[in-house]
Short mmCIF file of C-alpha atoms in Angstrom, two decimals:
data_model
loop_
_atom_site.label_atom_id
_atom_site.label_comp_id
_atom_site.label_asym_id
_atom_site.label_seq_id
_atom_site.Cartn_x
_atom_site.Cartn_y
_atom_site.Cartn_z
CA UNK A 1 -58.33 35.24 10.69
CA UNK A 2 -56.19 36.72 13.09
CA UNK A 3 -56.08 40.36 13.98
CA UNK A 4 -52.56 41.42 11.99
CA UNK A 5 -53.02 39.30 9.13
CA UNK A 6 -56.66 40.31 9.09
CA UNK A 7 -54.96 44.57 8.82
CA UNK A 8 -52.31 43.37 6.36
CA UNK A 9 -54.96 41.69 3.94
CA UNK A 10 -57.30 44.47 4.36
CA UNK A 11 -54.53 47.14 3.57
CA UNK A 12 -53.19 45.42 0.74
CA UNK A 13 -57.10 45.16 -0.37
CA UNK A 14 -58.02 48.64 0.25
CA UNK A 15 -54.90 49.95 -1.37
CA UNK A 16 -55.03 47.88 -4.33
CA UNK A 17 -58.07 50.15 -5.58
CA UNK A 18 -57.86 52.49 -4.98
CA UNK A 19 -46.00 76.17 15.50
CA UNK A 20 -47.57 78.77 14.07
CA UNK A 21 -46.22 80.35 11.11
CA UNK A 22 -45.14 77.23 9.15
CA UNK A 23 -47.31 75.75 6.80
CA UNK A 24 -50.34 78.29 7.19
CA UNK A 25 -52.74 78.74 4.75
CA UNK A 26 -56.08 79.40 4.55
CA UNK A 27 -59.32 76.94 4.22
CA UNK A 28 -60.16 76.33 1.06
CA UNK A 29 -63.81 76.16 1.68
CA UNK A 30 -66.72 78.45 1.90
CA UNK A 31 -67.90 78.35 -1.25
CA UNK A 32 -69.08 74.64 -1.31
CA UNK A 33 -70.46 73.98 2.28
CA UNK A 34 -73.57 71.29 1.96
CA UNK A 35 -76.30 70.80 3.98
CA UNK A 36 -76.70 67.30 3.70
CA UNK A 37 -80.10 65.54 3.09
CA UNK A 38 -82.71 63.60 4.99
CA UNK A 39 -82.07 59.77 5.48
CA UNK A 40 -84.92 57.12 5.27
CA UNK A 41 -85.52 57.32 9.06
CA UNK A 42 -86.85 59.81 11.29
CA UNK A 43 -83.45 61.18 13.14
CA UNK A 44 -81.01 60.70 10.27
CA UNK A 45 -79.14 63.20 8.34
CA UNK A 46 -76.46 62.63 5.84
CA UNK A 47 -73.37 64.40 4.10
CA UNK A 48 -70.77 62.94 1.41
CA UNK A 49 -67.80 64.24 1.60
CA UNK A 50 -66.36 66.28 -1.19
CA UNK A 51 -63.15 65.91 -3.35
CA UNK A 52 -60.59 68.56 -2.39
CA UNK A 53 -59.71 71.24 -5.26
CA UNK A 54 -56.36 69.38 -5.93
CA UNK A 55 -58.20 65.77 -7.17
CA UNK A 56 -58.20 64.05 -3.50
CA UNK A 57 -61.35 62.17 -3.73
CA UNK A 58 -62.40 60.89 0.01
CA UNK A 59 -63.35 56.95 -0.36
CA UNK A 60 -62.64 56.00 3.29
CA UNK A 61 -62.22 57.49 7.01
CA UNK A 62 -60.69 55.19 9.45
CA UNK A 63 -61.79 56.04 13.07
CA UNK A 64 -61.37 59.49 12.06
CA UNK A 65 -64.42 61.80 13.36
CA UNK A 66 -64.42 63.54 16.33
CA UNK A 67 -65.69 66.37 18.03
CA UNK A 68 -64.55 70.26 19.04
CA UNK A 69 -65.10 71.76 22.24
CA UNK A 70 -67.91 74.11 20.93
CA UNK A 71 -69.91 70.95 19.66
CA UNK A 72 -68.60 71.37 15.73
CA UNK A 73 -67.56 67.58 14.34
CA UNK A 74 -64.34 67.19 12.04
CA UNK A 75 -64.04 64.37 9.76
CA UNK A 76 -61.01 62.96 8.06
CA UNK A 77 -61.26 61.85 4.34
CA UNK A 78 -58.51 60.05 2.48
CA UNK A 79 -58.14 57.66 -0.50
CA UNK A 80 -55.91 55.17 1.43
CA UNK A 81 -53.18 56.00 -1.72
CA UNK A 82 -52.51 59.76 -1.76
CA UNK A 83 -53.54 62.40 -0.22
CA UNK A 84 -55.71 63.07 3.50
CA UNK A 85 -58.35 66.00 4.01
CA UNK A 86 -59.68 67.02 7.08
CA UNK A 87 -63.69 68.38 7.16
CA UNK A 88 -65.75 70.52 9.30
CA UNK A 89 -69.63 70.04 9.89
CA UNK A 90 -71.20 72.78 12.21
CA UNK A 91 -73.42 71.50 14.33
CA UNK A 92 -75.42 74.20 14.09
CA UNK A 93 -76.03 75.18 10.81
CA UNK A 94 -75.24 71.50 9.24
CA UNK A 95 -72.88 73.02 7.07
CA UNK A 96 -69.95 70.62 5.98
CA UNK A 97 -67.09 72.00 4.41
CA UNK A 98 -63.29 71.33 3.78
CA UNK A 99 -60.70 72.77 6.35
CA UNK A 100 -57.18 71.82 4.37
CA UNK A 101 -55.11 68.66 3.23
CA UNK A 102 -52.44 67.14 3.87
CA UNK A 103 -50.72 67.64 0.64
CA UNK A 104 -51.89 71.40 0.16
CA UNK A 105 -51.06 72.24 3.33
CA UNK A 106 -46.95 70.80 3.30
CA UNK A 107 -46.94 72.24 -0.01
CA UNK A 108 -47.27 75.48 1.27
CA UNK A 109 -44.78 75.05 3.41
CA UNK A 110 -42.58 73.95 1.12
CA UNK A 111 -42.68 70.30 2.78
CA UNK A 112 -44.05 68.29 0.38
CA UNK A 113 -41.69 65.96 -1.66
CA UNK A 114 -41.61 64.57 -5.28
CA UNK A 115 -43.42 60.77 -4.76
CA UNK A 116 -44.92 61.40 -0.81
CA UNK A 117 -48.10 60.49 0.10
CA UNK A 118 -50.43 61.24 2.54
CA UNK A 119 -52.61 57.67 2.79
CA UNK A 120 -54.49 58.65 5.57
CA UNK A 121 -55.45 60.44 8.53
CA UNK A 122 -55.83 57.77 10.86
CA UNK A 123 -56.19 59.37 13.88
CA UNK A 124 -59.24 60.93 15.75
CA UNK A 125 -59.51 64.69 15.03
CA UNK A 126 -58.48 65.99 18.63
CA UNK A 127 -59.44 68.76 20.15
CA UNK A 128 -56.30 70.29 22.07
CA UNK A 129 -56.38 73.69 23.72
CA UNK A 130 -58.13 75.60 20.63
CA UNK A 131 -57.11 73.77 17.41
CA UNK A 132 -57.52 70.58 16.00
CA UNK A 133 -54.83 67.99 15.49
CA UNK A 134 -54.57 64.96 13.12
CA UNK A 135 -51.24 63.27 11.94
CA UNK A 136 -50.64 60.81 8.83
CA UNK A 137 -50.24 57.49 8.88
CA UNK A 138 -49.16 56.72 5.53
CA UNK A 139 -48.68 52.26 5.39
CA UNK A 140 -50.61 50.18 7.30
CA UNK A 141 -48.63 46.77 7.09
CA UNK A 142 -46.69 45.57 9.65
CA UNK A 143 -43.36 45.43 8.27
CA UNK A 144 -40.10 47.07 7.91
CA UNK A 145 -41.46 48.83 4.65
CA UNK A 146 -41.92 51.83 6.64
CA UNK A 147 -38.04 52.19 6.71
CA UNK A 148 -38.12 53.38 3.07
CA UNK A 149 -40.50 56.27 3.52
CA UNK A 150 -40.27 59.89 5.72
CA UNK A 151 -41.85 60.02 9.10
CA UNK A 152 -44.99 61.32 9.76
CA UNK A 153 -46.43 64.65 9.86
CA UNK A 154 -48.80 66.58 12.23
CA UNK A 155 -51.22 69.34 11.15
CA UNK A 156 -53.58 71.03 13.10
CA UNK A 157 -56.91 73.70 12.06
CA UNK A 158 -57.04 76.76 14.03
CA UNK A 159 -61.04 77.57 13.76
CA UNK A 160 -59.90 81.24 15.10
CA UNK A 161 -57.64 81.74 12.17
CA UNK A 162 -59.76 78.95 9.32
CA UNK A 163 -56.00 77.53 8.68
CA UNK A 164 -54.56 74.45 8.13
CA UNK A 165 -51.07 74.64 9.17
CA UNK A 166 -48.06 71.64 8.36
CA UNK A 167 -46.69 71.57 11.59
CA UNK A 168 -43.53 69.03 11.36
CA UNK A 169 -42.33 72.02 8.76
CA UNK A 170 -40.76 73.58 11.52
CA UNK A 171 -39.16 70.18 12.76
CA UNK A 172 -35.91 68.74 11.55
CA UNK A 173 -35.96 67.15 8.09
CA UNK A 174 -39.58 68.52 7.87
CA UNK A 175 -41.27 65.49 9.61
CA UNK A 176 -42.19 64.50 12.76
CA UNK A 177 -39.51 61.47 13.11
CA UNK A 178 -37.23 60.21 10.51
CA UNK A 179 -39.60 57.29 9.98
CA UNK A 180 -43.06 55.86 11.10
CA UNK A 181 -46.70 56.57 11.26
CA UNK A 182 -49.39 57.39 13.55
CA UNK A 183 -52.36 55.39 13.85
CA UNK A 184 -54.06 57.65 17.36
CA UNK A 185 -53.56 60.71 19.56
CA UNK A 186 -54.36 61.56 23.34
CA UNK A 187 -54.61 65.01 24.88
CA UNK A 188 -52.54 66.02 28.23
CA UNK A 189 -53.31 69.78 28.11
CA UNK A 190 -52.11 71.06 31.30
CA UNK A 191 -48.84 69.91 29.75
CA UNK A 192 -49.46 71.22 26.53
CA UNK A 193 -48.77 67.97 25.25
CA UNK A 194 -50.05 65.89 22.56
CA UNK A 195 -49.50 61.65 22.54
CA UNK A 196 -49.15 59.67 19.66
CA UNK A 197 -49.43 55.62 19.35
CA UNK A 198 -47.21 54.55 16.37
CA UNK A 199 -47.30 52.32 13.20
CA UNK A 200 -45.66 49.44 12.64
CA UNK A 201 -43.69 49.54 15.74
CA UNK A 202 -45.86 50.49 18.60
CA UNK A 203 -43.66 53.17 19.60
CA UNK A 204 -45.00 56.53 21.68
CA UNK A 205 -44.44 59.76 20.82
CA UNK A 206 -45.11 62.96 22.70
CA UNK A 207 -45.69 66.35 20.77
CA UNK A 208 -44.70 69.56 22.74
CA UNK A 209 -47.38 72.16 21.16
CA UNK A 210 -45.60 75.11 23.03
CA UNK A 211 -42.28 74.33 21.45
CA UNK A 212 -43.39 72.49 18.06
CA UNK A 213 -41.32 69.51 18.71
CA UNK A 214 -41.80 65.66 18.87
CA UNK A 215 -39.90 63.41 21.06
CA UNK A 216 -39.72 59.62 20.75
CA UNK A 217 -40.42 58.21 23.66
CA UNK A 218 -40.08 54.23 22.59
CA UNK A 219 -42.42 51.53 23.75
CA UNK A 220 -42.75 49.60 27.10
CA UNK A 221 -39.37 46.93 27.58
CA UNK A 222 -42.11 44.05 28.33
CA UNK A 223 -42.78 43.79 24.09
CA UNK A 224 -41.35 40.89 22.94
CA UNK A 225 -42.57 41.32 18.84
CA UNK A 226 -40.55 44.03 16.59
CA UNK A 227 -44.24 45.09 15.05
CA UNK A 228 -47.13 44.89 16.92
CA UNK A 229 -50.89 46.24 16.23
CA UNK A 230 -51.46 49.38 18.20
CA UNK A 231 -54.43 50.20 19.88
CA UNK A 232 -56.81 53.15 17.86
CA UNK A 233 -57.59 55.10 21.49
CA UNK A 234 -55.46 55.66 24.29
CA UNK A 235 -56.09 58.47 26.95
CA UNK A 236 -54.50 60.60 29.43
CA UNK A 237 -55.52 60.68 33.42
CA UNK A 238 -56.01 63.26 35.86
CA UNK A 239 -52.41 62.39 37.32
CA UNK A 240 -50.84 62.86 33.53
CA UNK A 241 -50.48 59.32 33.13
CA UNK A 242 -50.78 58.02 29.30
CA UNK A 243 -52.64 54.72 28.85
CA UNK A 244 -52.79 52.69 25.76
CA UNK A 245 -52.78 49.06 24.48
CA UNK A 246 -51.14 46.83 21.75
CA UNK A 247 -51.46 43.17 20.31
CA UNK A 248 -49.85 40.68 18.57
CA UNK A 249 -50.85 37.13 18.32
CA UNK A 250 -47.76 35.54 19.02
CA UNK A 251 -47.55 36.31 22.42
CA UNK A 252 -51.00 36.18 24.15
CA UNK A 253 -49.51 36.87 27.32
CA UNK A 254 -47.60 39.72 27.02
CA UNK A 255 -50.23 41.89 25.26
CA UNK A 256 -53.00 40.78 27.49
CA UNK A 257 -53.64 43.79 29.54
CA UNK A 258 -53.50 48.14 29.99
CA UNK A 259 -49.99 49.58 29.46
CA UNK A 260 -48.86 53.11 30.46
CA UNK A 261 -46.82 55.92 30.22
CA UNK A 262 -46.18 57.80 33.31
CA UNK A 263 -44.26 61.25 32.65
CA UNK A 264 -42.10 61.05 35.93
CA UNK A 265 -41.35 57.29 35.91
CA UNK A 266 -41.91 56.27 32.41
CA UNK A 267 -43.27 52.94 30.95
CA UNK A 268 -45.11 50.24 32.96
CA UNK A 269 -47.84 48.21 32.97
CA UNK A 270 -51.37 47.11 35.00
CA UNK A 271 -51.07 43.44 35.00
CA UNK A 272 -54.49 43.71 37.27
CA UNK A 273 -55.90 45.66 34.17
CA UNK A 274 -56.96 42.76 31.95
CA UNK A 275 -58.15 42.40 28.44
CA UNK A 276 -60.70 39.66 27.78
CA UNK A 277 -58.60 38.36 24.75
CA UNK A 278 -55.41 39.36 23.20
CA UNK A 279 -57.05 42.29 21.11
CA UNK A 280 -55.62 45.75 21.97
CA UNK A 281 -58.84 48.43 22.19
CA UNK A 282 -60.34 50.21 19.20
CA UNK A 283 -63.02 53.06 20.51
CA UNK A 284 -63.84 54.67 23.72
CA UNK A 285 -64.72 57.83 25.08
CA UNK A 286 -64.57 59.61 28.49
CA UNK A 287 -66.86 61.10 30.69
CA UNK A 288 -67.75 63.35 33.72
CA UNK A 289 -64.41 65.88 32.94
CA UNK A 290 -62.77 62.60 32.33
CA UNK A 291 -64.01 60.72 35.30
CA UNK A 292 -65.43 57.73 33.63
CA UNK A 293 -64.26 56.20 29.97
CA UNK A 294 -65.37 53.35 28.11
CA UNK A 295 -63.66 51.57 26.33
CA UNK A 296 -64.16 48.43 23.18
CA UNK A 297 -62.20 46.38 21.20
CA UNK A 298 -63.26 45.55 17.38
CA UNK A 299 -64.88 42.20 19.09
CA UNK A 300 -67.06 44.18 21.40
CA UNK A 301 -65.42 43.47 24.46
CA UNK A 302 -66.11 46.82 26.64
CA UNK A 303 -64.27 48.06 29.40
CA UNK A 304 -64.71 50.70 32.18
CA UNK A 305 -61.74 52.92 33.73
CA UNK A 306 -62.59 55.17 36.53
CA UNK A 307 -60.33 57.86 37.27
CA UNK A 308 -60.70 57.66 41.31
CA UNK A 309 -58.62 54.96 41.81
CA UNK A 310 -57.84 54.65 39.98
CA UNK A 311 -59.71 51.48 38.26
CA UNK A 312 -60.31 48.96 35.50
CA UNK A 313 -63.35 46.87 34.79
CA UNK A 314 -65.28 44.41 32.30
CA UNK A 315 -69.01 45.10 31.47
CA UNK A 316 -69.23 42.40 28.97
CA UNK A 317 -69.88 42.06 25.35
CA UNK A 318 -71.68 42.92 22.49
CA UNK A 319 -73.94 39.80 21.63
CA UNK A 320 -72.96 39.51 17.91
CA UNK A 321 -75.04 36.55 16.43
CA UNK A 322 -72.79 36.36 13.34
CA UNK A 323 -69.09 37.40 12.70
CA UNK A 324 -67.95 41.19 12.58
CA UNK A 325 -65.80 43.62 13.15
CA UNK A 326 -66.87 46.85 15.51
CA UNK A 327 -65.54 50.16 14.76
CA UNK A 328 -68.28 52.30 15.86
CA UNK A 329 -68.69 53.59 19.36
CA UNK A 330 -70.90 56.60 21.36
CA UNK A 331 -71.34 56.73 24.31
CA UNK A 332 -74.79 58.30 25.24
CA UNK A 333 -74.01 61.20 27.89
CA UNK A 334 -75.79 59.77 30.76
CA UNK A 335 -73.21 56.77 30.97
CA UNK A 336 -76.05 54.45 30.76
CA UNK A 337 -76.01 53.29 26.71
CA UNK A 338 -73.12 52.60 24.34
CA UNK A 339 -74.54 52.78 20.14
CA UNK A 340 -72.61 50.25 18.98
CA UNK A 341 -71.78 49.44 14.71
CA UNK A 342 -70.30 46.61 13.21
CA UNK A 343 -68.58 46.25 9.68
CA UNK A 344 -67.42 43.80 7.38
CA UNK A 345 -70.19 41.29 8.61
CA UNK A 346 -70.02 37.51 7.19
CA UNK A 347 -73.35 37.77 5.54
CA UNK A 348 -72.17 40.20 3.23
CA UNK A 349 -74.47 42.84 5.15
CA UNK A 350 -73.49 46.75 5.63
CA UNK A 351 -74.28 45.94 8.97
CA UNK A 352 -76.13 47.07 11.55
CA UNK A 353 -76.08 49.15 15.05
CA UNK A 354 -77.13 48.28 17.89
CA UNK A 355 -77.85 49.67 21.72
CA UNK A 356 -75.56 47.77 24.81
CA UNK A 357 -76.74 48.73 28.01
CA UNK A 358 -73.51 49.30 30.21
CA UNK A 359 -75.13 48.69 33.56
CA UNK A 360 -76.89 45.35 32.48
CA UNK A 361 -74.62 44.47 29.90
CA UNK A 362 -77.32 43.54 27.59
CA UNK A 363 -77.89 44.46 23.72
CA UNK A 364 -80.50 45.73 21.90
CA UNK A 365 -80.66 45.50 17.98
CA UNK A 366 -81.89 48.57 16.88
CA UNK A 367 -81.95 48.50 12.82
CA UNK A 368 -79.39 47.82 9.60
CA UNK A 369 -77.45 50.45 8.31
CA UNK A 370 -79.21 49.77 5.07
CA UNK A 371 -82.59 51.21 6.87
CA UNK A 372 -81.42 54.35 8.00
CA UNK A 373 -80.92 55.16 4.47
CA UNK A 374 -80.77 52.89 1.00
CA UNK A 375 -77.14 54.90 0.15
CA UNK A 376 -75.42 52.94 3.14
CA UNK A 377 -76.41 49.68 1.44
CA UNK A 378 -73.60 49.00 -0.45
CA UNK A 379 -71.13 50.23 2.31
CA UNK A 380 -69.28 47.88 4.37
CA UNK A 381 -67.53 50.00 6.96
CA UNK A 382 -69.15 52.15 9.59
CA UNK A 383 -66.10 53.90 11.90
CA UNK A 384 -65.91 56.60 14.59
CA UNK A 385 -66.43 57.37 18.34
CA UNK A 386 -66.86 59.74 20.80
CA UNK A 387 -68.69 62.16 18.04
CA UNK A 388 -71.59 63.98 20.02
CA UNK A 389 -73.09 67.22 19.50
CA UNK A 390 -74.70 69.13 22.59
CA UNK A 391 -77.94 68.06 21.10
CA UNK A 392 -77.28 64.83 21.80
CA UNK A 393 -76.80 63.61 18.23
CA UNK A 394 -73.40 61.29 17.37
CA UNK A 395 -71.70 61.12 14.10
CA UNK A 396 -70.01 58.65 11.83
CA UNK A 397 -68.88 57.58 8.33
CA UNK A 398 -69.46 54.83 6.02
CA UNK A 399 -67.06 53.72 2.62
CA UNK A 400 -67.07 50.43 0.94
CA UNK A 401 -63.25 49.57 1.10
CA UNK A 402 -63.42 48.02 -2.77
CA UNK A 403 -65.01 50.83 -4.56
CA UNK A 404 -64.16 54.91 -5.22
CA UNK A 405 -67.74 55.36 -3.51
CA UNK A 406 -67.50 58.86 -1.81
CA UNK A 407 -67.69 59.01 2.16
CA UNK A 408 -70.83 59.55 3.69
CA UNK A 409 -71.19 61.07 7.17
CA UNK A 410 -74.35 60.04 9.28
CA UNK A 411 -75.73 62.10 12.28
CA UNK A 412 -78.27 60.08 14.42
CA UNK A 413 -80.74 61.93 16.67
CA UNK A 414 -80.94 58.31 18.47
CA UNK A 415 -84.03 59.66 20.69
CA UNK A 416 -85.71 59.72 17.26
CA UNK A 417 -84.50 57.25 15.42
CA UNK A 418 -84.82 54.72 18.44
CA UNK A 419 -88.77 55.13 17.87
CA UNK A 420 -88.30 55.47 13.95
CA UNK A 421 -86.60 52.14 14.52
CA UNK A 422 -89.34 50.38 16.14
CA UNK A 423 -91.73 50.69 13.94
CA UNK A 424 -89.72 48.75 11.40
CA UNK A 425 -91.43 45.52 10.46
CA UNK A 426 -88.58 42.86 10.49
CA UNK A 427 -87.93 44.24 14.21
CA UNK A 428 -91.07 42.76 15.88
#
């Protein structure tokens, strides 16, 4: 199946069960932090994330965990139909609690209509100078549907203050744009900027923190399709320049390698940047103060930009022995190892992760979801990257798209549950 009827299906799946001083208000947590529980395996650790006090209960997370500059990991939860929440788990103590949602938040603000939604917060938490941004995406199909509904909205946790703040309350007609969604976000913070990769369109936007407004900035002139499936990770270089991808499978050609945006020229493109197939990338994560990234599509195709250059490369691919879709991705701080997850495999499976060596391009199975602990059995869809602690540990979450199963987070101490791992039977 190809990659946008493969989204729409899945959407229509999923959906069928299922600045400062605007918007503030205060976390609602504190007095139900967890702790999480032991998984089956030495190294594991697991959360589920709770409903919110107004009746949001969290059955997926779509790429959305990421980290904060002092180590602490933020989750999105949403229902795919409502409402989006946005979680906290500190590293330190394990403590996981809820930060603010989408709807709570706007209503504060006074910038929540009668009928909106909230489906999701798609995008990576991302850590911009202090706070923590997400934005809604709120329809996945690609089609002119989005027309009908208002444009997206940003929000953003200030850890100093514990608020959740509706940010597009300050913006004209309350949203970010007049219409569209956000699927990912990129970072540029000696502008003070914030990039956004929209839904169904494929359109960028750029978010001025400093002045709380967002500016469309359109979409390269070499896109031939009206709607076209954005890439879920884009990132910013040391020069400013925005980088980012897109697909659609009815023109190969056009979608077959890096796009940018440059702030001083505008769009173009790296023709010499190529993409192994038409499949615009899902994951990735940067190293070295940005020096080296990494970068995969859902197929396991990985990439490597370096910065001094600056440069684009193929590593290979993840040896899959059976169909599935890859939407987890850490990159171990050394460079050396990407921990790899798939999803939505054809034997009915959770899944399972797996080690890929980045400087011999070779994969190591390490164990099935199901083994790291018997509550991931029945879940079908393992998402996030670039979710480390500083004590080495990576994060993710797991939902079965066709149930009201609660979210469950996962961190991995992989030193430990790389030997934990071994000593499984079925792996000898």
């Amino acid at each position: 199946m190809g990659k946008l009827s493969f989204v729409s299906l899945l959407a229509a799946v999923l959906f069928s069960f299922a600045s400062p001083g605007y918007g503030q208000m205060p976390s609602v947590a504190g007095t139900n932090e967890s702790t999480g529980r032991r998984g089956a395996l030495d190294g594991v650790w697991l959360w589920t994330l709770p409903d919110t006090p107004n009746g949001l209960r969290p059955t997926q997370s779509w790429h959305a965990t990421g980290s904060a500059l002092n180590g602490d990991i933020y989750v999105g939860g949403m229902d795919h139909q409502t409402n989006s929440a946005l979680y906290q788990l500190n590293w330190q103590t394990g403590a996981l609690r809820l930060v603010g949602d989408a709807r709570s938040a706007s209503e504060a603000a006074n910038n929540w209509q009668p009928g909106e939604t909230a489906q999701k917060f798609h995008t990576r938490p991302l850590w911009h100078n202090g706070k923590i941004y997400v934005a809604t995406m709120n329809r996945s199909t690609l089609d002119d549907g989005y027309l009908n509904e208002r444009g997206f909205h940003w929000y953003a946790y200030d850890p100093a203050q514990n608020r959740f703040a509706d940010l597009s309350a300050s913006e004209p007609a309350g949203t970010a744009v007049d219409h569209g969604n956000v699927v990912t976000l990129a970072s540029d913070p000696q502008r003070n900027v914030i990039y956004a990769a929209g839904v169904p369109t494929g359109e960028i936007f750029r978010y001025d923190v400093s002045r709380g407004r967002t500016t469309r900035l359109g979409r390269p002139a070499t896109y031939d399709q009206h709607f076209v499936y954005s890439g879920r990770v884009m990132w910013v270089d040391s020069r400013g320049r925005l980088y980012f991808t897109a697909s659609a499978p009815d023109s190969p050609s056009v979608f077959a390698h890096v796009f940018f945006y440059d702030p001083e020229t505008g769009f173009g493109e790296r023709k010499d940047w190529p993409l192994q197939i038409t499949q615009a990338l899902e994951m990735g994560q940067c190293l070295d103060d940005k020096k080296r990234c990494f970068f995969s599509d859902d197929k396991g195709h990985i990439y490597r930009f370096d910065d001094d250059g600056p440069s684009w490369s193929y590593l290979g691919q993840l040896d899959l022995q059976q169909r599935a879709y890859v939407w987890l991705f850490n990159v171990a701080p050394d460079g050396n190892t990407a921990y790899i997850g798939t999803s939505f495999q054809s034997d009915g499976k959770a899944g399972a992760l797996f080690a890929f060596d980045l400087r011999t391009a070779t994969t190591k199975t390490l164990c099935d979801f199901a083994d790291l602990d018997p509550s991931l059995k029945s879940l079908n869809a393992h998402t996030g990257y670039d979710a480390w602690d500083p004590e080495g540990r990576f994060y993710f979450a797991s939902f079965d798209g066709s149930s009201r199963a609660h979210v469950i987070v996962t961190r991995l101490d992989i030193r430990r549950l790389e030997a934990a791992a071994a000593e499984i039977p079925s792996k000898h």
